[in-house]
Each structure stands twice: as structure tokens, then as C-alpha cells.
Amino acid sequence: MIREILRWLGYATIVYFIAMQTYLVLLALLSGAALRRNHHLRRFGRVGEMLSSRTTPPISIVIPAYNEEAGIVDAVRSMSIVKYPRFEIVVTNDGSKDATLESLVDAFHLEKVKIPYRPDLESMPVRAIYRGRSGVDITVIDKENGGRADALNAGINAARYPYVMCTDADVVLDPECLVNSMQRVVEDRERTVGVGGNVRPLNGSRVELGHLIEASVPRKLIPRMQILEYVRTFLSSRPGWSWMNALPNVSGAFGIWKRSVLVAVGGFTRGHLGEDMDVTMRIHRYHLERGLPYRIVYEPSAVIWTEVPDTVRVLRRQRIRWHRGLMTSIKDFMSLTFNPRYRQLGLISWGGFFLFEYLAPMIEFVGWFVVPTAWLLGILNTTSLFWMVLVAFGMGLMNSLLALLLDESYGYFNSAADTSRLVVMAVIENFGLRQMTVLWRIRAMIGGRGTQAWGNMERRGVANLAKQS
Amino acid sequence: MQERIPQQARPGLRYSLVRTAATEIPQLATLVIFAVNAVLLTVLVSLKAWHRRRMARTVARGEEYTMLLSRHLAYEHCTDPITSEMAEDPAFLDALIDLRNAVSGDEIATMREIVRRHGVIERQVARLEAPFPLGRRLRAAVALAEIGDETSAPVLLRHLDDREPEIRIQCARGLGRIRWTPAIDAIVGRFGIEIPWVRARFSDTLVGFGSKATWPLLAYIRINHRYESRGPALALRTLAQIQDDQAVAPLLEILAEATDLEVEIATIETLGELGSPEATPALESRLGSPQWELRAKSAGALGGIGDPASIPLLVEALRDGNWWVRRSAAAAIARIPGGIDTLYEALDDEDHFAADAAGEALTDAGELVSARRRVEGGVSEDDERLLAHMGTESRG
Amino acid sequence: MFEKQERTAPGPGAVYPLPLVTEKKRILVADDSKTIRTLLHTALESAGYEVDTAEDGPSAHELGRDGGYDLIILDQLMPGLLGLEVVERWRSESIETPVVMLTGVDDDRTAVESFDLGVVDYVRKPFRITELMARIRMRL
């Protein structure tokens, strides 16, 4: 009896992984088709047109900042020359304990003002508001500490324009990211409520004066692994989901939302560890439940660069935090999972998330014990086991290669060294690195003392980021 | 390879089938998958290598072409040759377009001459007229729009009906840059049937035509504003950008007849942008409208007209119950000559909200920063008041 | 920095007359667009000036400070430091070189601020080369 169970468990585990890889391959193919459609429309006079058109909607860039004195001024400065006709920058100082506020006030000659502040969203009390007018249209909100989600809400309250871009203080914007993403909004003003952008890891790339000069792949394994992960997600999953209007997550580092919609759903959830996925899903649900026409799209040519953890310690904290956020979201949106009432979102993307993102670490962890045991006991046929594992591994590799191929048209990572490092990573990540992340996720599920809401990374300040290997 | 045959093994068909499913299929699948991987890897590597080489070459060539064309622009009788080989190079076209966009005036004539001499237009027209591929057609349409040469006008006009929205946009854009007047009617005529974002781009194009587009737009608005609001509203905003005073009288008529709120709002905004005093009575009467949008927009428009006689009415609007109306009124007062002083006075208004609106408008008008600067030189009462009201201290 | 290349020497048909003084005037051109740098470099050299270029704010600032130029053409929007900020720094370092500001931005407020700082002229992009040349001749 037990032997039967073990046999089925053993095979089921392997089949599960094959199914997961198949889902990803199909998604990659769908994304490929979506990207091809997109491809024609890029870079065709669009920048010039949108810059000179009066119908281009203005945007408020909202940046939550906590203890960012190292790089906040440079970050704001580099954001201020993004190519867009009309925008403002709203920085929320989330009760920093360092000189974040002071450095902003000094650098941009800000004045404290008493303007009416419309608290459309709840947040921790606001202490003061500063405004400046020397070249950059910047507003700084000084408030008591409440976490990233809370800081975003305060920033949204002070934002004057109908569209809001939520981002972070340590990102490097591609100069055309706003034009490219707002193009999707302009295509369909009424239905488009959100646009997600493409986040790329900055590590190992050359950055000067807050601008990316050349992208390359670092030698260190940890950031390299993440580059591959990000390429897989952002090039071979999101375009497909976006085409189905089932994008489960608009990245917190680059998310453009219609302000009125954010207000309608109550903004970001304070203290939530995965506030970006949470708000995305809530906006989906809001519209689906009311039968309102809408779409949340992903625009791969709208690029921003961000520093990703480059040590195991920091990565671990980040992944535990992400997984705990995912756990909360899975619980909150359980009713959507595989629910036909929520159409592609419930059935395909959220269902896929639940099945292959949430359950995967548990199944894999159990599989580590079940499969070898079953094999040693002679319950599993060695030959078939061998080939099936190879199928799963091969498909995983195929997914990575497909992602790299889809990324090809964007023109990054052009040296032979870069390509080979990524391909090698696609192979070796299965031997230890992936297992490590699985362990962290199991740890996250067990719970206990979680990390602080923001998981402070040691920030080097974007402007000072030297070439890392 | 060891095989542990289960104790209840049943030799025969069923066993063979199961065995096949368990071993042969995965085996086959593995072979297929790794073959595909090998292909993908090869494609990836060669694509990257090819891209890199092409990138490097294109960038180098682009720089050469830029220098070459610059010399043609700078020296009246430049003898540097431009071969037909060069003229077919897409990098040459890019360099040409970049330079064309960087200069204006006489230099454009020089560029046009180079273009004509080397058959650039004909080549792009041929590409546009081809049925596919879309990418090349689109690039050709953009190139024609950017170069802005009259000889391409008939083609562009024809392709206003193209099945691809982006191509339609580029054609309209090109016609606007050429200022090809016969196209105006065609473009305005398409306002009603075009999809929204294409229509918005068409609107931008019409602005390029200037006052020649005024009457076609007015005609369109007059016919359609009772049946739909989006198109006419956009047409009205286009008129605002064209800044042709002749539109004022017809617009006042339209305002009187308007039944749709959005049309009314757009008309008011346009009258404000045109800034003609003839509109003042109609606007002032709408300051008392029951709808806050109309009150707010009228206030804003009066600011655009700039007649000091409107100030008293606007000061009343500062005390309006609606925040947006107050804000618009304050901003309007700031734009009118003498309004700044009125706003300083309003800082002392008993109505706390009115004072706030005045303070905010003063800040936006840059008064706060100037006040700080003046304070550093020597204090004035007005400046002290503003700084105090906004919660800032004077350091003087 | 721009590399000098073989080029046609200005002949009798050159549009812009060579200046009458024997010592060449030196001009700095700072703009992040390579096309504009190339164009201005070519045009100014054809008129007989000696031209250096810079592609971002900080290097423009450094070169302007140490280079002893007779005129500087500066773009308003450059990576690193905005044009106005560069001029502010120069003024505080007592560099009095006349500055002509290039801009694509339709911003009256910035124009007023820049005149306050001693920017002598303000040219919108796209510009006419002939006009720009005339303005430069006037300043030198």
C-alpha cells in the first residue's frame, strides 16, 4: 500500500515539474507573439510626437524614501530629465532618521508650504509639505514613518495629476520609459487603468551620472542568477499575461496607475509585504466584480534599472519577504483561484501563480525526500525516472533560452562573455541556487520573526555604483 | 540499467504499454527537448554576434554621415560626395532625419535639395506602398513624415485611409509638417470615424496647419456637437492651440447652443485660451452656474482673457463652496494685471478657504520664492504676510 | 570629446566670413545630442572658431571653468547637472564667460531665471544656423 503511494507521489512530483515547465513554455510562446506585435510600434517617431502633443497626459512620479540620504538627490535629479512633456516629482520622506529631508531641501531650494492636502487615502500623519520650483517641479511630503505602502499613499494624496507612477528612490529610469508606457494609456484612455514596466537589474552595468551607459552581466553568481530570473519573468511571462489582461503583478518599482482608480480601491495596503501584487489584484477584482471594462497592460520597452541584492544574506531577506507577501495575497485572493467568474485572471494567471509559484516550494521540498527514498526502495523505475528528470531539466533550460531569445531584440548584453555567463547560469542554477531559494521559501512559510517591512538593503546610491564583477 | 520488476508484474500488452509510457516517451521527449535547446542556443549566439557587429557598424556609419551632412549644411559649396550607395543606407536616412530636426530655416532648403537629388523620397514611397512587411512600411511612413517634402504629399494623403492606425497617424503628421492644405478637410472629416487616440494625434497635426484649419474645424463642431461630445471637444481644444481670433464669434454661438457638458467645458476653455474680451459676458454669466465644472472653467477662462474688470467677480468666486472653483479663481486672478496685489489682500480674508486659495496661487506664481529672496534683501509687509500665511519663517 | 578629422578647408564660397583678428576665438559647445555637437562643431569651425565639446553637465562645468573660452553654448537639459545649475556654479566661481543657452523646452520661467544669472542669449531648438552664427558674432 505504502509502496503504491510512494510510487504515485514520486511520479506525480516529477510530472508536476514537467507540467510547470510546460505552462511556462506555452506562456513564453504567447509572450513571444505578444512581443512581436509590439515590436513594430517601437521607436517610430513616438517620442517626438508624444513630447510635443498637448494631449499627452501629465504624470506624478511618486517616490517613497526612507533613509536615502546617500542617493536621493541624485536620483531625483536624474529622474527630472526624463523625456516627458509634463510631470511632477513627489517624494515622501517616511520619517527618515537621517538627512534625507535636509539634503532635498538644500539641493532644490525647497520651501515649506501650507497647501491644502487632500487625504483621499489614509496614511500616517503628515508633518509638513515642501515645494520647489528651480528647474524641477518637486513636492516633498514629510510624514511619520509608516512603511512603503503608507508612504506611497501619502504621495498619491499630494499628487496633482491624473496618472501616478509609483517607483523607488534607487532606480535608474530609461529616459523614454514614461513615453513608452504612457503610449499604452493613450491608445485606450478609458479602459487602461494601469501599466507595468520592465525592471532590469543594474548590477554589473556601467552607470554614470544616474544614467545607464552599458548593460553587462556580473561575474558574481547571486546577481547573475537574478538577471536570468528577471529576464524570464519580464520577457516570457508578463507579455503573455498582459495580452490576456491577466497580469497578476505590476512591479512596485515601476507601476503607472490612474489616480482615481487607486483612490477607489483605497490605495496600497499598509504593512503588506507584497503591496504591489496586492494592489494589482485588488484593482482587477474591483473591475471584474463590477463588470467594468478595463485593462492592465505590461509594456516591455518601458525600462527601469534597479540594484538587486548581491549577497546571499540580503537576497535571503528579500525572498523571504516576497514569499510572505505572496502568502498573504494567496490567502486574500483564494476565492479567485480557478474561479471562472474571474476569467483569465482566475483560471490562468492567478491559478498558475497558486499552482506553480505558491505550491512549488512545498512540493519540491517534499519531493527531495520522497523521490530518492522511493527510488532507493526500488519503487520507481530508474530508467523512466532518469528520463523524466531530464525532461523537466531540459524544459527548464528551454524556458531560460526562450527568455534570452525574446530579450534579444532589446539589444542588451551584447558581449560574448555576457551571453555565455547567462547560458551557464541557466544550467548551474539548478544545482544548488534554486534549491537554496526553495529552502528560504519554506522558511518563510514556517513563519516566525519576519523581516522589517522594507528590508533595508545596503544602498550604495545609484550615482556611485561602480562596475561590479 | 537495472529494472526492478514489480512483484505483480503481468507480462503482456498492458505491461508493454505502461513501460512505453514510462520510458520510451520521456526518452523521446528528452531528445526532442535537447535538440530544440541546441537550436535555440545556436540562434541566440548567432543573433547576438550579428547584432553586435551590425550595431557597431551602424553607429560608426551614422557618425560619418552626420559629419558629412553637417559639412553640406555649413559650407555653401561643399564638394564632399554623397553616393547613391550612401543614400540607400538606413543609417544615412536616420542621420538626415536627426539633422533635419535640429535645424530650421534656410538649412531645411539645403536638406531638401540633398533629399531630392538622391531619390530618397521615391525609395520611401515605394516601401510605403508595398503591402507588407508592416515594419518597413511604418518606417517609410515615419521617414516621409520627418523629411516633410512636398513631393510625398499625394501619397500621404492616399494613406490617410491605410488599414494600420500608426501609418495613418504618420501620414497625417507628414501632411501637417508639409502644410499641405488640401489635406485639412480630409483629416477633419476623419475626426468622427477615427479611433480616439488616432483622432488625438490628428488633432496635433491640425495645429500645425494653423488658421487654415479653423473653418473646417468649426464646421465639424457645428454639425456634430449635438450628437457626440468627444470629437467636438477635441476639435475645440485644437482650436485653442491654433489661436485664431476669428473663431471667437462662432464659438460664442456654439456656446449658446451647447447641450452637452463636455462640449460646453471645452468651448469655455478654448475661449479662455483665445483670450478675446468679447467672450467676457458669456463667461461671467457662467460664474453663477449651478454646475461647479462650469464655474471653475469660466473662472479659469477669465484669467486667460486678463481683463481687470473681472477681478471683483473672481474674488467672490474665491469664496465658492467648491475647492476646485476656488483654486481656479485664484489662479485666474494671478494671471490678470493687478491680480497679485488682490491676492495679497485676500490673504487676510475672513473666509479661511479663500485665503488658502490665494496663498496657494501666490506660491504657484513663484511669489513665495521671490518673497524669500526679497526678504533677504529687506522686508516688505506683503512678503511677511505671505510667508507667515504659508507657515514659513522670514529669516530677514 | 570630438576628434578632429580631415575636412574641406573653407574656400571663397564659405558662408560665414572668417573673423578679421588673427587669434582664433575659442568656443565650448555642450549638448548631450551627438548630432547637435557634430553640427555645431562643423559649422563653427567653418567660420573659423576653435571648438571644444562636452556631452554632459559635470564635464561642461569643468571644461568651462578651466578652459578659458570666449563663449559657451550650453544645452539646458543634460545628464548630471542642468544647464542652469552649471551656469550658477560658474558664476559663483567668478567665471564670467558669456553663455548662450540652447533649449527645446518652452519655458518662460526658465528664460527669466537664466537672464538673472547672466546668460546672454537664449536659443530655442530647432535653431537656424545662420541666426545662431549671427548671435555669436555679436557677442564675440
XYZ file of N, CA, C and O in Angstrom, chain A residues 40-41 44 46 49-50 53-55 111-116 118 131 133 160 183 186-187 190 378 382-384 387-388 390-391 393-395 397-398 401-402 404-405 408 412-415 419 423, chain B residues 1-2 4 22-23 26-27 29-30 33-34 36-37 40-41 43-44 47-48 51-52 134-135 138-139 142 166 169-170 173 197 200-201 204 230 241 273 323 327 360 363-364 368 372 389-390 392:
376
model
N 6.838 46.282 -33.827
C 6.735 47.245 -34.922
C 6.577 48.658 -34.421
O 7.058 49.605 -34.999
N 5.813 48.771 -33.350
C 5.394 50.106 -32.967
C 6.431 50.854 -32.160
O 6.248 51.998 -31.810
N 9.023 54.525 -33.362
C 8.695 55.105 -34.651
C 8.131 56.497 -34.481
O 6.942 56.710 -34.549
N 7.554 58.027 -32.096
C 6.621 58.172 -30.998
C 7.093 59.194 -29.973
O 6.321 59.981 -29.456
N 6.511 62.768 -31.061
C 5.085 63.121 -31.072
C 4.530 63.342 -29.692
O 3.833 64.285 -29.417
N 4.801 62.380 -28.822
C 4.210 62.489 -27.500
C 4.785 63.671 -26.751
O 4.107 64.285 -25.946
N 2.876 66.723 -28.077
C 1.420 66.739 -28.120
C 0.840 67.275 -26.825
O 1.293 66.934 -25.741
N -0.188 68.093 -26.946
C -0.809 68.605 -25.735
C -1.763 67.584 -25.118
O -2.260 67.778 -24.041
N -2.054 66.525 -25.867
C -2.975 65.553 -25.295
C -2.243 64.493 -24.489
O -2.846 63.587 -23.961
N 10.801 75.158 -0.165
C 10.195 75.978 0.873
C 9.069 75.193 1.489
O 8.336 74.494 0.794
N 8.907 75.356 2.782
C 7.767 74.704 3.417
C 6.516 75.467 3.037
O 6.502 76.684 3.062
N 5.487 74.770 2.620
C 4.261 75.460 2.208
C 3.071 74.864 2.916
O 3.108 73.747 3.424
N 2.009 75.639 2.948
C 0.809 75.142 3.607
C -0.273 75.032 2.550
O -1.143 75.860 2.448
N -0.151 74.033 1.739
C -1.156 73.890 0.701
C -2.196 72.885 1.156
O -1.905 71.997 1.950
N -3.402 73.031 0.659
C -4.423 72.052 1.047
C -4.012 70.663 0.573
O -3.637 70.474 -0.569
N -5.220 66.852 0.189
C -6.456 66.083 0.177
C -6.182 64.652 0.571
O -5.621 63.905 -0.211
N 7.751 72.574 -1.202
C 7.657 72.682 -2.655
C 8.849 73.439 -3.184
O 9.383 74.323 -2.523
N 10.779 75.086 -7.009
C 10.494 75.448 -8.391
C 11.752 75.704 -9.202
O 11.705 76.365 -10.208
N -0.799 65.755 -8.090
C -1.781 66.635 -8.710
C -2.355 66.094 -10.004
O -3.371 66.548 -10.480
N 2.223 55.631 -23.787
C 1.661 55.348 -25.112
C 0.547 54.309 -24.994
O -0.481 54.399 -25.656
N -2.497 56.108 -23.743
C -3.109 56.983 -24.737
C -3.877 56.200 -25.788
O -4.894 56.660 -26.295
N -3.418 54.992 -26.058
C -4.105 54.130 -27.027
C -5.553 53.885 -26.644
O -6.383 53.635 -27.479
N -9.810 55.222 -21.872
C -10.880 54.851 -20.947
C -10.615 53.559 -20.230
O -10.858 53.432 -19.053
N 13.404 0.957 -4.672
C 13.095 0.198 -5.882
C 11.679 0.376 -6.372
O 11.209 -0.341 -7.249
N 14.108 3.181 -12.481
C 15.245 4.078 -12.667
C 15.255 4.731 -14.025
O 15.488 5.930 -14.171
N 15.031 3.915 -15.048
C 15.097 4.459 -16.398
C 14.102 5.584 -16.592
O 14.452 6.679 -17.034
N 12.852 5.287 -16.266
C 11.845 6.317 -16.527
C 12.096 7.524 -15.658
O 11.939 8.666 -16.092
N 14.854 9.623 -17.286
C 14.430 10.403 -18.439
C 13.466 11.500 -18.072
O 13.503 12.606 -18.639
N 12.611 11.235 -17.116
C 11.640 12.262 -16.763
C 12.313 13.456 -16.103
O 11.960 14.609 -16.348
N 15.253 14.385 -16.720
C 15.901 15.092 -17.816
C 14.921 15.965 -18.588
O 15.268 17.061 -19.042
N 13.704 15.439 -18.754
C 12.687 16.242 -19.459
C 12.443 17.546 -18.699
O 12.436 18.635 -19.278
N 14.360 19.045 -16.530
C 15.549 19.891 -16.597
C 15.676 20.548 -17.965
O 15.944 21.747 -18.084
N 15.471 19.747 -19.001
C 15.577 20.262 -20.365
C 14.575 21.367 -20.637
O 14.882 22.376 -21.274
N 13.361 21.165 -20.134
C 12.359 22.196 -20.366
C 12.690 23.461 -19.594
O 12.424 24.573 -20.052
N 15.634 24.518 -19.007
C 16.665 25.158 -19.808
C 16.045 25.845 -21.019
O 16.413 26.960 -21.394
N 15.068 25.172 -21.613
C 14.399 25.748 -22.770
C 13.721 27.056 -22.418
O 13.760 28.021 -23.178
N 16.344 29.708 -22.251
C 16.826 30.085 -23.582
C 15.783 30.885 -24.347
O 16.106 31.854 -25.022
N 14.537 30.470 -24.227
C 13.469 31.229 -24.880
C 13.435 32.658 -24.354
O 13.298 33.613 -25.119
N 15.864 34.370 -23.042
C 17.023 35.124 -23.536
C 16.838 35.514 -24.994
O 17.200 36.604 -25.417
N 16.215 34.624 -25.731
C 15.969 34.909 -27.140
C 14.960 36.046 -27.294
O 15.109 36.930 -28.124
N 16.417 39.333 -26.830
C 17.427 39.667 -27.801
C 17.172 40.988 -28.517
O 18.068 41.791 -28.742
N 20.462 44.418 -25.212
C 21.366 44.458 -24.063
C 22.271 43.243 -24.093
O 22.023 42.286 -24.790
N 23.293 43.255 -23.289
C 24.167 42.076 -23.124
C 24.738 41.599 -24.450
O 24.428 40.514 -24.922
N 25.522 42.440 -25.035
C 25.987 42.077 -26.361
C 27.319 41.364 -26.434
O 27.699 40.889 -27.477
N 28.056 41.308 -25.359
C 29.362 40.663 -25.489
C 29.235 39.158 -25.332
O 28.283 38.646 -24.755
N 26.687 36.692 -22.801
C 25.822 35.598 -23.240
C 26.222 34.289 -22.581
O 25.379 33.558 -22.062
N 23.973 31.802 -20.151
C 23.628 30.430 -20.531
C 24.156 29.444 -19.482
O 23.453 28.515 -19.066
N 21.559 -0.778 -16.924
C 20.380 -0.186 -16.325
C 19.535 -1.251 -15.685
O 19.006 -2.132 -16.352
N 19.392 -1.177 -14.370
C 18.652 -2.195 -13.639
C 17.168 -1.939 -13.698
O 16.727 -0.798 -13.645
N 13.753 -3.101 -11.687
C 13.135 -3.944 -10.665
C 11.719 -4.252 -11.118
O 10.885 -3.351 -11.178
N 6.252 4.958 -19.641
C 7.157 5.395 -18.592
C 8.582 5.623 -19.067
O 9.306 6.403 -18.487
N 9.000 4.945 -20.101
C 10.392 5.121 -20.502
C 10.557 5.667 -21.907
O 11.277 6.639 -22.102
N 9.340 9.559 -22.332
C 10.267 10.543 -21.762
C 11.586 10.579 -22.520
O 12.165 11.641 -22.709
N 12.050 9.414 -22.943
C 13.312 9.348 -23.667
C 13.235 10.164 -24.940
O 14.088 10.993 -25.230
N 11.016 12.435 -25.619
C 10.797 13.836 -25.274
C 12.109 14.524 -24.951
O 12.366 15.650 -25.377
N 12.955 13.825 -24.186
C 14.235 14.422 -23.829
C 15.049 14.753 -25.064
O 15.617 15.838 -25.176
N 13.563 17.744 -26.757
C 13.790 18.978 -25.995
C 15.220 19.457 -26.109
O 15.481 20.644 -26.320
N 16.158 18.535 -25.983
C 17.545 18.977 -26.065
C 17.929 19.388 -27.476
O 18.771 20.270 -27.670
N 15.853 20.926 -29.472
C 15.317 22.290 -29.542
C 16.233 23.257 -28.812
O 16.523 24.357 -29.287
N 16.715 22.830 -27.643
C 17.630 23.685 -26.888
C 18.873 24.010 -27.685
O 19.355 25.146 -27.688
N 17.950 26.586 -30.173
C 17.756 27.887 -29.531
C 19.089 28.530 -29.180
O 19.303 29.722 -29.404
N 19.972 27.711 -28.642
C 21.266 28.241 -28.241
C 22.028 28.778 -29.443
O 22.605 29.864 -29.408
N 20.796 29.791 -32.297
C 20.151 31.010 -32.781
C 20.518 32.187 -31.888
O 20.863 33.277 -32.358
N 20.475 31.959 -30.599
C 20.784 33.027 -29.643
C 22.183 33.579 -29.862
O 22.387 34.785 -30.000
N 22.563 35.346 -33.264
C 21.837 36.619 -33.276
C 22.615 37.697 -32.533
O 22.731 38.830 -32.992
N 23.149 37.316 -31.384
C 23.900 38.295 -30.603
C 25.122 38.779 -31.349
O 25.407 39.971 -31.392
N 24.020 40.997 -34.197
C 23.547 42.277 -33.684
C 24.698 43.185 -33.328
O 24.708 44.368 -33.641
N 25.646 42.600 -32.638
C 26.767 43.399 -32.154
C 27.524 44.025 -33.313
O 27.824 45.201 -33.327
N 4.927 45.103 -42.374
C 4.441 46.263 -41.642
C 5.576 47.116 -41.121
O 5.541 48.344 -41.205
N 6.611 46.469 -40.599
C 7.717 47.223 -40.022
C 8.325 48.193 -41.021
O 8.522 49.370 -40.734
N 5.952 51.055 -41.968
C 5.864 52.029 -40.893
C 7.088 52.933 -40.888
O 6.985 54.149 -40.779
N 8.245 52.325 -41.036
C 9.476 53.109 -41.050
C 9.464 54.094 -42.208
O 9.896 55.234 -42.085
N 7.173 56.988 -41.386
C 7.826 57.897 -40.442
C 8.871 58.742 -41.161
O 8.958 59.954 -40.961
N -1.178 53.367 -36.996
C 0.086 54.096 -36.866
C 0.479 54.748 -38.176
O 1.015 55.848 -38.193
N -1.528 57.828 -38.696
C -1.017 58.926 -37.881
C 0.192 59.574 -38.538
O 0.300 60.801 -38.632
N 1.110 58.755 -38.997
C 2.328 59.310 -39.579
C 2.017 60.081 -40.848
O 2.636 61.115 -41.123
N 0.666 63.367 -39.870
C 1.766 64.152 -39.329
C 2.606 64.753 -40.439
O 2.973 65.933 -40.407
N -7.391 57.533 -30.010
C -6.015 58.002 -29.884
C -5.466 58.465 -31.226
O -4.628 59.362 -31.286
N -6.717 61.939 -31.577
C -5.925 62.893 -30.804
C -4.682 63.294 -31.583
O -4.289 64.465 -31.604
N -4.055 62.353 -32.220
C -2.856 62.683 -32.999
C -3.211 63.549 -34.200
O -2.462 64.445 -34.579
N -3.313 67.047 -33.123
C -1.996 67.669 -33.061
C -1.545 68.132 -34.429
O -0.950 69.197 -34.580
N -17.073 63.704 -27.689
C -15.626 63.543 -27.684
C -14.967 64.239 -28.860
O -14.002 64.984 -28.691
N -5.419 75.679 -29.506
C -3.996 75.727 -29.794
C -3.694 76.524 -31.041
O -2.606 77.061 -31.191
N -8.395 80.376 -23.752
C -7.093 80.333 -24.410
C -6.990 81.380 -25.493
O -5.922 81.933 -25.749
N -13.844 73.449 -3.855
C -12.418 73.687 -3.798
C -11.825 74.008 -5.168
O -11.000 74.893 -5.322
N -9.796 77.353 -6.382
C -8.438 77.270 -6.905
C -8.342 77.915 -8.286
O -7.401 78.654 -8.581
N -2.122 79.688 -2.075
C -1.612 78.667 -2.979
C -1.323 79.246 -4.357
O -0.311 78.924 -4.986
N 1.873 81.079 -4.245
C 3.017 80.174 -4.261
C 3.294 79.682 -5.666
O 4.419 79.697 -6.149
N 2.231 79.235 -6.335
C 2.404 78.711 -7.674
C 2.934 79.770 -8.615
O 3.646 79.472 -9.557
N 6.297 82.978 -3.661
C 6.907 82.527 -2.414
C 8.426 82.593 -2.504
O 9.109 83.081 -1.614
N 10.947 85.171 -0.508
C 12.106 84.766 0.275
C 13.311 85.592 -0.143
O 14.056 86.100 0.694
N 1.607 83.338 6.237
C 0.422 82.556 5.896
C 0.794 81.149 5.467
O 0.113 80.176 5.775
N 1.884 81.035 4.721
C 2.268 79.715 4.229
C 3.034 78.930 5.275
O 3.490 77.842 5.005
N 5.861 79.634 6.658
C 7.320 79.688 6.585
C 7.792 80.856 7.406
O 7.067 81.828 7.586
